Coordinates of C-alpha atoms in Angstrom, one line a residue:
Chain G
M99 CA 0.0 0.0 0.1
E100 CA 2.9 2.3 0.8
A101 CA 4.4 1.4 -2.5
A102 CA 1.1 2.3 -4.2
L103 CA 1.1 5.7 -2.6
G104 CA 4.8 6.1 -3.5
L105 CA 3.8 5.5 -7.2
M106 CA 1.1 8.2 -7.0
R107 CA 3.6 10.7 -5.7
R108 CA 5.9 10.2 -8.6
I109 CA 3.6 9.8 -11.5
P110 CA 3.0 13.1 -13.4
P111 CA -0.1 14.8 -12.0
K112 CA -1.7 15.0 -15.4
H113 CA -1.8 11.1 -15.4
S114 CA -3.1 10.8 -11.9
V115 CA -6.7 9.6 -12.9
T116 CA -5.3 6.8 -15.0
A117 CA -2.7 6.0 -12.4
L118 CA -5.3 5.6 -9.6
S119 CA -7.6 3.4 -11.6
A120 CA -4.7 1.3 -12.6
L121 CA -3.6 0.8 -9.0
V122 CA -7.3 0.1 -7.9
S123 CA -7.5 -2.6 -10.5
L124 CA -4.1 -4.0 -9.4
L125 CA -5.0 -3.9 -5.7
P126 CA -8.7 -4.4 -5.5
D127 CA -8.5 -5.3 -1.7
H128 CA -7.0 -1.9 -1.0
S129 CA -9.4 0.1 -3.2
S130 CA -11.3 1.8 -0.5
D131 CA -8.0 2.9 1.1
L132 CA -6.6 4.2 -2.1
L133 CA -9.7 6.1 -3.0
S134 CA -9.9 7.8 0.3
Q135 CA -6.2 8.7 0.5
V136 CA -5.6 9.8 -3.1
D137 CA -7.2 13.0 -4.2
Q138 CA -8.9 12.9 -7.6
P139 CA -10.2 15.7 -9.8
L140 CA -13.5 17.0 -8.5
Q141 CA -16.7 16.2 -10.5
V142 CA -19.7 18.4 -10.6
L143 CA -23.4 17.8 -11.0
C144 CA -26.3 20.2 -11.7
D145 CA -29.0 20.5 -9.0
S146 CA -32.2 20.1 -11.0
E147 CA -34.2 22.3 -8.6
S148 CA -32.1 25.4 -8.5
G149 CA -30.1 25.0 -11.6
K150 CA -26.9 25.5 -9.7
E151 CA -23.9 23.2 -9.9
F152 CA -22.4 21.4 -6.9
I153 CA -19.3 19.5 -6.4
L154 CA -19.2 15.7 -5.6
C155 CA -17.0 14.1 -3.1
E156 CA -17.1 11.3 -0.5
Y157 CA -18.7 13.6 2.1
N158 CA -21.9 14.2 0.2
R159 CA -22.2 10.7 -1.2
D160 CA -24.5 8.0 -0.1
A161 CA -24.5 4.8 -2.3
D162 CA -24.3 6.2 -5.8
S163 CA -26.2 9.4 -5.1
Y164 CA -25.0 12.9 -4.2
R165 CA -26.5 15.4 -2.0
S166 CA -26.9 18.9 -3.3
P167 CA -26.0 21.7 -0.8
W168 CA -28.7 24.0 -2.4
S169 CA -31.7 21.8 -2.2
N170 CA -30.5 19.2 0.4
K171 CA -31.7 16.5 -2.0
Y172 CA -29.9 13.5 -3.4
H173 CA -29.2 13.2 -7.1
P174 CA -30.4 10.7 -8.3
P175 CA -33.1 10.5 -5.7
L176 CA -32.4 8.2 -2.7
G177 CA -34.9 7.0 -0.1
D178 CA -33.9 7.0 3.5
A179 CA -30.6 8.7 2.9
L180 CA -28.2 10.5 5.3
L181 CA -29.0 14.0 6.0
P182 CA -27.6 16.6 8.4
S183 CA -29.6 17.6 11.5
D184 CA -31.8 20.7 11.0
E185 CA -29.5 22.8 13.1
L186 CA -26.4 21.7 11.1
R187 CA -28.4 22.2 7.9
K188 CA -29.0 25.9 8.9
L189 CA -25.3 26.4 9.3
E190 CA -24.6 24.5 6.0
V191 CA -27.0 26.7 4.1
E192 CA -25.3 29.9 5.5
A193 CA -21.8 28.4 4.9
N194 CA -22.6 27.8 1.2
E195 CA -24.0 31.3 0.7
V196 CA -21.0 33.1 2.3
F197 CA -18.5 30.7 0.9
A198 CA -19.9 31.4 -2.6
I199 CA -19.2 35.2 -2.1
Y200 CA -15.7 34.4 -0.7
R201 CA -15.1 32.3 -3.8
D202 CA -16.2 35.0 -6.1
Q203 CA -13.9 37.5 -4.4
Y204 CA -10.8 35.4 -4.8
Y205 CA -11.6 33.2 -7.8
E206 CA -13.8 35.5 -10.0
G207 CA -15.9 32.5 -11.0
G208 CA -15.8 28.8 -10.3
I209 CA -18.0 26.5 -8.2
S210 CA -18.1 26.0 -4.5
S211 CA -19.9 23.6 -2.2
V212 CA -19.9 23.1 1.6
Y213 CA -21.0 20.0 3.3
L214 CA -21.5 19.5 7.1
W215 CA -22.3 16.4 9.1
E216 CA -22.3 15.2 12.6
D217 CA -19.3 13.1 13.7
N218 CA -19.0 10.7 16.7
N219 CA -17.3 13.1 19.0
E220 CA -20.0 15.6 19.7
G221 CA -18.7 17.8 17.2
F222 CA -19.1 18.0 13.4
V223 CA -17.0 17.8 10.2
A224 CA -17.2 20.4 7.5
C225 CA -15.9 20.0 3.9
F226 CA -15.4 23.2 1.8
L227 CA -14.7 22.6 -1.9
I228 CA -13.8 24.9 -4.7
K229 CA -13.4 24.1 -8.4
K230 CA -12.2 26.8 -10.7
D231 CA -11.6 26.3 -14.4
G232 CA -9.5 29.2 -15.6
A233 CA -9.1 28.2 -19.1
R234 CA -9.7 30.9 -21.7
T235 CA -12.8 29.0 -22.8
A236 CA -14.3 28.7 -19.4
H237 CA -14.0 31.3 -16.5
G238 CA -10.6 32.7 -17.3
R239 CA -11.0 36.4 -17.5
R240 CA -7.6 37.3 -18.8
G241 CA -7.1 34.6 -21.4
Y242 CA -3.6 33.3 -20.7
L243 CA -4.4 29.8 -20.0
Q244 CA -5.3 27.2 -22.6
E245 CA -6.1 24.8 -19.8
G246 CA -6.2 25.8 -16.1
L247 CA -7.7 24.0 -13.2
W248 CA -7.6 24.8 -9.5
E249 CA -9.3 22.5 -7.1
A250 CA -9.2 22.9 -3.4
I251 CA -10.6 20.5 -0.8
H252 CA -10.7 21.7 2.9
V253 CA -11.8 19.3 5.5
I254 CA -12.3 20.7 9.0
E255 CA -12.9 18.5 12.1
V256 CA -14.6 20.8 14.7
G257 CA -14.4 19.6 18.3
P258 CA -17.1 19.8 21.0
E259 CA -18.0 23.3 21.9
D260 CA -16.1 24.5 25.0
E261 CA -14.5 27.7 26.2
T262 CA -12.4 27.4 23.0
T263 CA -13.2 24.9 20.2
R264 CA -10.6 22.9 18.4
Y265 CA -10.5 23.0 14.6
C266 CA -8.3 20.6 12.6
L267 CA -8.0 21.6 9.0
T268 CA -6.5 19.4 6.2
S269 CA -6.3 21.2 2.9
T270 CA -5.3 19.9 -0.5
V271 CA -5.0 21.9 -3.6
M272 CA -4.7 20.3 -7.0
L273 CA -3.5 22.4 -9.8
S274 CA -2.9 22.3 -13.5
L275 CA -2.0 25.0 -15.9
T276 CA -1.1 25.0 -19.5
T277 CA -0.1 28.4 -21.0
D278 CA -1.2 29.4 -24.4
K279 CA 1.6 30.8 -26.5
E280 CA 1.8 29.6 -30.1
S281 CA 5.5 30.5 -30.3
S282 CA 6.8 28.6 -27.3
G283 CA 5.2 25.3 -27.9
T284 CA 3.4 23.7 -24.8
F285 CA 4.2 24.7 -21.1
N286 CA 2.4 22.6 -18.6
L287 CA 2.8 22.9 -14.8
S288 CA 0.7 20.6 -12.6
G289 CA 0.7 19.3 -9.2
S290 CA -0.9 19.0 -5.8
I291 CA 0.1 19.9 -2.3
R292 CA -1.4 19.2 1.1
R293 CA -1.1 20.9 4.5
Q294 CA -2.6 20.7 7.9
M295 CA -3.5 23.4 10.4
R296 CA -4.9 23.2 14.0
M297 CA -6.4 26.1 16.0
D298 CA -8.3 26.5 19.2
L299 CA -10.7 29.4 18.9
P300 CA -13.5 31.0 21.0
L301 CA -16.9 30.8 19.7
A302 CA -17.6 34.6 20.0
D303 CA -17.6 35.0 16.2
G304 CA -19.3 31.8 15.3
H305 CA -18.1 28.6 13.6
L306 CA -18.3 29.9 10.1
C307 CA -16.2 32.9 10.8
N308 CA -13.5 30.7 12.6
M309 CA -13.5 28.2 9.8
G310 CA -13.5 30.8 7.1
K311 CA -10.5 32.6 8.4
M312 CA -8.5 29.4 8.7
I313 CA -9.3 28.4 5.1
E314 CA -8.4 31.9 3.8
E315 CA -5.1 31.9 5.6
M316 CA -4.3 28.3 4.5
E317 CA -5.3 29.0 0.8
G318 CA -3.1 32.0 0.8
K319 CA -0.1 30.1 2.2
L320 CA -0.7 27.2 -0.3
R321 CA -1.0 29.6 -3.2
N322 CA 2.3 31.4 -2.2
S323 CA 3.9 28.0 -1.6
L324 CA 2.8 26.7 -5.0
D325 CA 4.1 30.0 -6.6
Q326 CA 7.4 30.6 -4.8
V327 CA 8.5 27.2 -3.8
Y328 CA 7.1 24.8 -6.3
F329 CA 7.1 26.8 -9.4
G330 CA 10.2 28.5 -8.3
K331 CA 12.1 25.2 -7.7
T332 CA 11.1 23.9 -11.2
K333 CA 12.3 27.2 -12.8
E334 CA 15.5 26.9 -10.8
M335 CA 16.0 23.4 -12.2
V336 CA 15.5 24.6 -15.8
C337 CA 18.1 27.4 -15.3
T338 CA 20.5 24.9 -13.7
L339 CA 20.2 22.6 -16.6
R340 CA 21.0 25.3 -19.1
P341 CA 21.8 28.7 -17.6
P342 CA 20.6 31.8 -19.5
S343 CA 23.2 33.2 -21.8
E344 CA 24.0 36.2 -19.7
V345 CA 25.2 33.9 -17.0
V346 CA 27.2 31.8 -19.4
M347 CA 29.1 34.7 -20.9
R348 CA 30.4 35.7 -17.5
L349 CA 31.9 32.3 -16.8
P350 CA 35.7 32.3 -17.4
T351 CA 36.7 30.3 -20.4
S352 CA 38.9 27.5 -19.4
Chain O
M1058 CA -8.7 -0.2 -17.4
A1059 CA -11.7 -2.4 -16.7
E1060 CA -12.7 -1.8 -13.1
E1061 CA -15.7 -4.1 -13.3
E1062 CA -13.6 -7.2 -13.8
C1063 CA -12.6 -8.9 -10.5
E1064 CA -9.3 -10.2 -11.6
L1065 CA -7.0 -8.8 -14.2
S1066 CA -5.2 -11.1 -16.7
D1067 CA -1.5 -11.3 -16.5
E1068 CA -1.2 -9.6 -19.8
Q1069 CA -3.2 -6.7 -18.5
K1070 CA -1.2 -6.3 -15.3
K1071 CA 2.0 -6.3 -17.4
E1072 CA 0.6 -3.5 -19.6
I1073 CA -0.3 -1.4 -16.5
A1074 CA 3.2 -2.1 -15.1
K1075 CA 4.8 -1.0 -18.3
W1076 CA 2.6 2.2 -18.3
F1077 CA 3.9 3.1 -14.9
L1078 CA 7.5 2.6 -15.8
Y1079 CA 7.3 4.4 -19.1
N1080 CA 5.7 7.4 -17.4
A1081 CA 8.2 7.7 -14.7
P1082 CA 9.7 11.2 -14.5
S1083 CA 13.3 11.8 -15.4
G1084 CA 15.8 9.9 -13.2
E1085 CA 13.1 8.1 -11.2
I1086 CA 12.4 4.9 -13.1
Q1087 CA 14.3 2.8 -10.6
Y1088 CA 12.2 4.2 -7.7
I1089 CA 9.0 3.5 -9.6
A1090 CA 10.4 0.0 -10.5
K1091 CA 10.9 -0.7 -6.8
D1092 CA 7.5 0.4 -5.8
L1093 CA 5.9 -1.5 -8.7
R1094 CA 7.6 -4.7 -7.6
S1095 CA 5.9 -4.4 -4.3
V1096 CA 2.5 -3.7 -5.8
L1097 CA 2.7 -6.5 -8.4
N1098 CA 3.9 -9.1 -6.0
D1099 CA 4.8 -11.3 -9.0
D1100 CA 8.5 -11.4 -9.9
K1101 CA 8.1 -13.0 -13.2
L1102 CA 5.6 -10.5 -14.4
Y1103 CA 7.8 -7.7 -13.0
D1104 CA 10.8 -9.0 -15.0
E1105 CA 8.7 -9.2 -18.1
A1106 CA 7.4 -5.7 -17.7
T1107 CA 10.8 -4.1 -17.0
S1108 CA 12.5 -5.9 -19.9
E1109 CA 9.9 -4.4 -22.2
A1110 CA 9.5 -1.0 -20.7
F1111 CA 13.0 0.0 -19.7
P1112 CA 14.4 0.1 -23.4
L1113 CA 11.5 2.5 -24.4
Y1114 CA 12.1 4.7 -21.4
N1115 CA 15.9 4.8 -21.9
K1116 CA 15.7 5.8 -25.5
S1117 CA 13.0 8.3 -24.9
H1118 CA 14.8 10.0 -22.1
L1119 CA 18.1 9.9 -23.9
I1120 CA 19.9 8.4 -20.8
C1121 CA 23.7 8.7 -20.6
L1122 CA 25.7 5.7 -19.7
E1123 CA 29.4 5.5 -18.8
L1124 CA 31.5 3.5 -21.3
P1125 CA 33.6 0.6 -19.9
C1126 CA 37.1 1.7 -18.8
R1127 CA 35.8 5.2 -18.3
S1128 CA 36.6 6.0 -21.9
G1129 CA 33.7 8.4 -22.1
D1130 CA 30.0 8.3 -22.3
V1131 CA 27.4 6.8 -24.6
L1132 CA 23.8 8.2 -25.1
I1133 CA 21.0 5.8 -25.5
T1134 CA 18.8 7.1 -28.3
P1135 CA 16.6 5.8 -31.0
Y1136 CA 19.1 7.2 -33.6
N1137 CA 22.1 5.2 -32.6
E1138 CA 20.4 1.9 -32.0
L1139 CA 21.7 -1.1 -34.0
E1140 CA 19.8 -3.8 -32.3
E1141 CA 17.8 -3.8 -29.1
N1142 CA 20.8 -3.8 -26.8
Q1143 CA 23.6 -2.5 -29.1
F1144 CA 24.2 1.1 -29.7
I1145 CA 27.0 2.9 -31.7
E1146 CA 29.1 5.6 -30.2
P1147 CA 30.6 7.5 -33.3
R1148 CA 32.9 9.8 -31.6
T1149 CA 35.1 6.9 -30.3
A1150 CA 33.8 4.6 -33.0
Q1151 CA 32.7 1.9 -30.7
I1152 CA 29.7 -0.4 -30.5
V1153 CA 28.3 -0.8 -26.9
T1154 CA 26.2 -3.5 -25.5
I1155 CA 24.0 -2.4 -22.6
D1156 CA 21.7 -3.9 -20.0
H1157 CA 18.6 -1.7 -20.2
V1158 CA 17.2 -2.7 -16.8
K1159 CA 20.4 -2.2 -15.0
Q1160 CA 21.0 1.0 -17.1
A1161 CA 24.6 0.0 -17.5
C1162 CA 27.1 -0.9 -20.2
T1163 CA 28.1 -4.5 -20.3
E1164 CA 30.7 -4.5 -23.0
A1165 CA 32.2 -2.4 -25.8
R1166 CA 34.1 -3.2 -29.0
P1167 CA 35.6 -1.1 -31.8
A1168 CA 33.2 -0.5 -34.7
A1169 CA 33.9 -2.1 -38.1
D1170 CA 34.3 0.1 -41.1
E1171 CA 30.9 -1.0 -42.6
E1172 CA 29.3 0.1 -39.4
L1173 CA 30.6 3.6 -39.6
A1174 CA 29.8 6.4 -42.2
S1175 CA 31.6 6.8 -45.4
P1176 CA 34.7 9.1 -45.3
Y1177 CA 32.7 11.8 -47.2
V1178 CA 29.9 11.8 -44.6
E1179 CA 32.1 11.3 -41.7
E1180 CA 33.9 14.5 -42.4
F1181 CA 30.7 16.4 -42.1
R1182 CA 29.7 14.5 -39.0
C1183 CA 33.1 14.9 -37.3
A1184 CA 33.1 18.6 -37.9
L1185 CA 29.6 19.1 -36.7
D1186 CA 30.4 17.0 -33.6
A1187 CA 33.3 19.1 -32.7
E1188 CA 31.2 22.2 -33.0
I1189 CA 28.4 20.9 -31.0
L1190 CA 30.7 19.7 -28.3
K1191 CA 32.1 23.2 -28.0
Y1192 CA 28.6 24.6 -27.8
V1193 CA 27.4 22.1 -25.2
E1194 CA 30.4 22.4 -23.0
E1195 CA 30.0 26.2 -22.9
A1196 CA 26.1 26.3 -22.5
Y1197 CA 25.3 23.3 -20.3
P1198 CA 27.0 22.6 -17.0
K1199 CA 26.4 19.0 -17.3
G1200 CA 25.4 18.3 -20.9
V1201 CA 26.2 15.4 -23.1
C1202 CA 25.9 15.4 -26.8
S1203 CA 26.5 13.4 -29.9
V1204 CA 25.9 13.4 -33.7
Y1205 CA 24.6 10.3 -35.3
F1206 CA 24.0 9.5 -39.0
V1207 CA 20.4 8.7 -39.6
D1208 CA 20.2 8.2 -43.2
G1209 CA 22.5 7.9 -46.2
K1210 CA 25.6 7.1 -44.3
D1211 CA 27.3 5.5 -47.2
A1212 CA 26.9 8.5 -49.4
E1213 CA 30.1 8.8 -51.7
G1214 CA 30.1 12.4 -52.7
P1215 CA 28.3 15.7 -53.6
G1216 CA 24.8 15.1 -54.9
C1217 CA 24.0 12.4 -52.4
N1218 CA 21.7 13.3 -49.6
F1219 CA 22.3 12.2 -46.0
E1220 CA 20.8 13.0 -42.6
F1221 CA 22.2 13.5 -39.1
A1222 CA 20.5 13.6 -35.7
V1223 CA 22.2 16.0 -33.2
V1224 CA 21.2 14.9 -29.6
I1225 CA 21.8 17.0 -26.6
A1226 CA 20.8 15.8 -23.1
A1227 CA 21.4 17.3 -19.7
A1228 CA 20.0 15.7 -16.5
R1229 CA 20.0 17.0 -12.9
N1230 CA 19.0 14.3 -10.4
S1231 CA 18.8 15.4 -6.7
P1232 CA 16.6 12.9 -5.0
K1233 CA 17.8 14.2 -1.5
N1234 CA 16.5 17.6 -2.4
F1235 CA 13.4 16.2 -3.8
C1236 CA 14.1 17.6 -7.2
N1237 CA 14.8 16.0 -10.6
G1238 CA 14.9 17.5 -14.0
S1239 CA 16.1 17.0 -17.7
W1240 CA 16.7 18.9 -20.9
R1241 CA 16.5 17.0 -24.1
S1242 CA 17.0 18.4 -27.5
V1243 CA 17.1 16.6 -30.8
W1244 CA 18.0 18.2 -34.1
N1245 CA 17.4 16.5 -37.4
I1246 CA 19.7 17.9 -40.1
K1247 CA 19.0 16.9 -43.7
F1248 CA 21.8 17.6 -46.1
K1249 CA 20.4 18.1 -49.6
E1250 CA 22.1 19.1 -52.7
D1251 CA 22.2 22.9 -52.1
A1252 CA 20.5 23.3 -48.8
L1253 CA 20.3 22.0 -45.3
E1254 CA 16.9 21.5 -43.6
I1255 CA 17.0 21.7 -39.8
K1256 CA 14.2 20.7 -37.5
G1257 CA 14.5 20.8 -33.8
K1258 CA 12.5 19.4 -30.9
L1259 CA 13.3 20.6 -27.4
Q1260 CA 11.9 19.2 -24.3
V1261 CA 12.3 20.2 -20.6
D1262 CA 10.9 18.6 -17.6
A1263 CA 11.3 19.1 -13.9
H1264 CA 9.9 17.5 -10.8
Y1265 CA 9.7 18.8 -7.2
F1266 CA 8.3 16.6 -4.7
E1267 CA 8.9 17.8 -1.1
E1268 CA 5.5 17.3 0.6
G1269 CA 3.8 17.6 -2.7
N1270 CA 4.2 16.7 -6.3
V1271 CA 4.6 19.5 -8.9
Q1272 CA 5.9 18.8 -12.4
L1273 CA 6.8 21.0 -15.3
D1274 CA 6.5 19.5 -18.8
A1275 CA 7.4 21.8 -21.6
E1276 CA 8.2 21.3 -25.3
Q1277 CA 8.8 23.2 -28.5
E1278 CA 9.5 22.5 -32.0
C1279 CA 11.3 24.7 -34.5
Q1280 CA 12.6 24.8 -38.0
D1281 CA 15.4 26.5 -39.8
G1282 CA 17.7 26.1 -42.8
T1283 CA 21.0 27.1 -44.3
I1284 CA 23.1 26.6 -47.4
F1285 CA 25.3 23.6 -48.2
Q1286 CA 29.0 24.5 -47.6
A1287 CA 32.2 22.8 -46.7
P1288 CA 32.1 20.6 -43.7
D1289 CA 33.7 23.1 -41.3
D1290 CA 31.5 25.9 -42.4
C1291 CA 28.4 23.8 -42.3
A1292 CA 29.2 22.8 -38.8
I1293 CA 29.7 26.3 -37.6
S1294 CA 26.4 27.4 -39.2
I1295 CA 24.5 24.6 -37.7
A1296 CA 25.8 25.1 -34.2
N1297 CA 25.0 28.7 -34.5
I1298 CA 21.4 28.0 -35.5
I1299 CA 21.0 25.5 -32.6
R1300 CA 22.5 27.8 -30.2
H1301 CA 20.1 30.6 -31.3
H1302 CA 17.0 28.6 -31.1
E1303 CA 17.9 27.0 -27.7
A1304 CA 18.7 30.4 -26.1
E1305 CA 15.4 31.8 -27.5
Y1306 CA 13.5 28.9 -26.0
L1307 CA 15.0 29.4 -22.6
K1308 CA 14.1 33.1 -22.8
S1309 CA 10.5 32.2 -23.6
L1310 CA 10.4 29.7 -20.7
E1311 CA 11.7 32.4 -18.3
T1312 CA 9.0 34.7 -19.7
S1313 CA 6.3 32.1 -19.1
Y1314 CA 7.5 31.7 -15.6
S1315 CA 7.7 35.5 -14.8
N1316 CA 4.1 35.9 -16.1
L1317 CA 2.9 33.1 -13.9
S1318 CA 2.6 34.8 -10.7
D1319 CA 1.3 38.1 -11.9
K1320 CA -1.0 37.3 -14.7
T1321 CA -1.4 33.6 -15.5
F1322 CA -2.0 32.3 -12.0
K1323 CA -4.4 35.0 -11.3
D1324 CA -6.8 33.4 -13.7
L1325 CA -7.0 30.6 -11.2
R1326 CA -6.9 32.4 -7.9
R1327 CA -6.1 36.0 -7.0
K1328 CA -3.6 36.8 -4.2
L1329 CA -6.2 39.1 -2.6
P1330 CA -9.7 40.3 -3.5
V1331 CA -10.2 43.4 -5.6
T1332 CA -10.7 45.3 -2.4
R1333 CA -7.1 44.4 -1.4
T1334 CA -8.3 43.3 2.0
L1335 CA -9.1 40.0 3.5
F1336 CA -12.7 38.7 3.4
P1337 CA -14.9 40.2 6.1
W1338 CA -15.8 36.9 7.8
H1339 CA -17.0 38.5 11.0
N1340 CA -19.9 39.9 9.3
T1341 CA -21.5 36.5 9.0
L1342 CA -23.1 36.3 12.4
Q1343 CA -26.5 36.5 11.0
F1344 CA -27.9 35.2 7.8
S1345 CA -29.4 38.5 6.9
L1346 CA -26.0 40.2 7.1
T1347 CA -25.0 38.2 4.1
R1348 CA -27.0 40.7 2.0
D1349 CA -25.1 43.5 3.7
I1350 CA -21.8 42.0 2.6
Q1351 CA -23.0 41.8 -0.9
K1352 CA -23.9 45.5 -0.8
E1353 CA -20.6 46.3 0.9
L1354 CA -18.6 44.4 -1.7
G1355 CA -20.7 45.8 -4.5
I1356 CA -21.8 42.5 -6.0
G1357 CA -25.4 42.0 -7.4
K1358 CA -26.6 38.5 -7.1

């Protein structure tokens, strides 16, 4: 199983869907572990009632149906399915509304969904998802990307309410961008990173505010990390392989 | 991949294994092989898959192996392959036998005259090789190169066409720093009666994987041409064309990177909202205030 995860870490991100299904067919006994530990591109369905789209994940799935955060109904319809409690559903509705505005401010488009459900420890778990397709043909406003996908999955475990409440956040960002410049051929940067954050916060501002701030801080850090560290390191590698001509000319000829 | 079937046939498993090996990033096939061996749990299948996949990977990645007796290096490419395990090294006029899976040379012998190019063609090849070697030593800290005859190696004199492949490869493997990368360029030069047709394919890839997995995959094709001259003049001309295109490509890669943070990446996620402040989460205490936020941020929904 560790070897399987090792393979997933090395295979180019653009092949991750094929790689995961290959591993699942090679190791059918480990399929549920693999599916839960390896992140896959996010799928989307349209809620027939509201006409809005919602993101599919393990956290809004029951059997083969998925629950829409807008109508709270399963697609395709499912009798006797898991639903959050009324109180949690109220918070979930508000979370979806506010998160949609947050999403619009930072992503200028895209789709978001939030799912809440009770867990066994008197607390609850929240999953915030964002999918942004920034390609020129989709939501990309500036037209630089031929293909561009940002997918964020934030899972927060919220502890029982006390003087301070514990929030454990695990965030994963999956990214793929292909620039569109006829003259330079293809240029594709893809990858995924995952980080965790834990905070104990008072309830004065409410759960949504606490979770929202954590997610905003985390997304900012991940974006910077991707930009400076990951893209920076790959650029550094390219310039190490073949230094730009200005550097070369300064080297003493031996 | 058929997920509905409960059990895969050996043939299907082998194809999957070969797919993983072939798609390994530069310098990482041995690590992938090790993990794959665990996952497959079938040494016979593993051996079959590796013996079929390694040759394809090696030739595609233009790997560089040390010659026996440390007499130099040999590149493994589709252009200098004589038989599956035999490759010609024209600079030292040797034929090398290699073990693809071990990625090492097992033996070397001098090449026979019939295996080399005719003196007429060799004069051009040798002059070009010398110029390219000079260029690569100057431009690439750890580059390796060679010039192979691809067609018409027995051409006797002017009027006969022949073709070379110039191969340049540079790899940087730092698994301890979680970073691997490679540069591969292949230039096809067709020598015709009065002109040279030049076609190049440049490929760069880089992989950084500390607590994540990010990969760069870039490639570019280009074309150029020049007139047919004496061997030394042709060589200088060709080397200059290659130098020019490769430098231009590097510049365009740098431009792509510098646009990344400011422009390109913004199409995915901005650093901050247009308001240049963080999101006002504290205004979410009551549902009705959501409408206030919308007013505050000036969006109509």
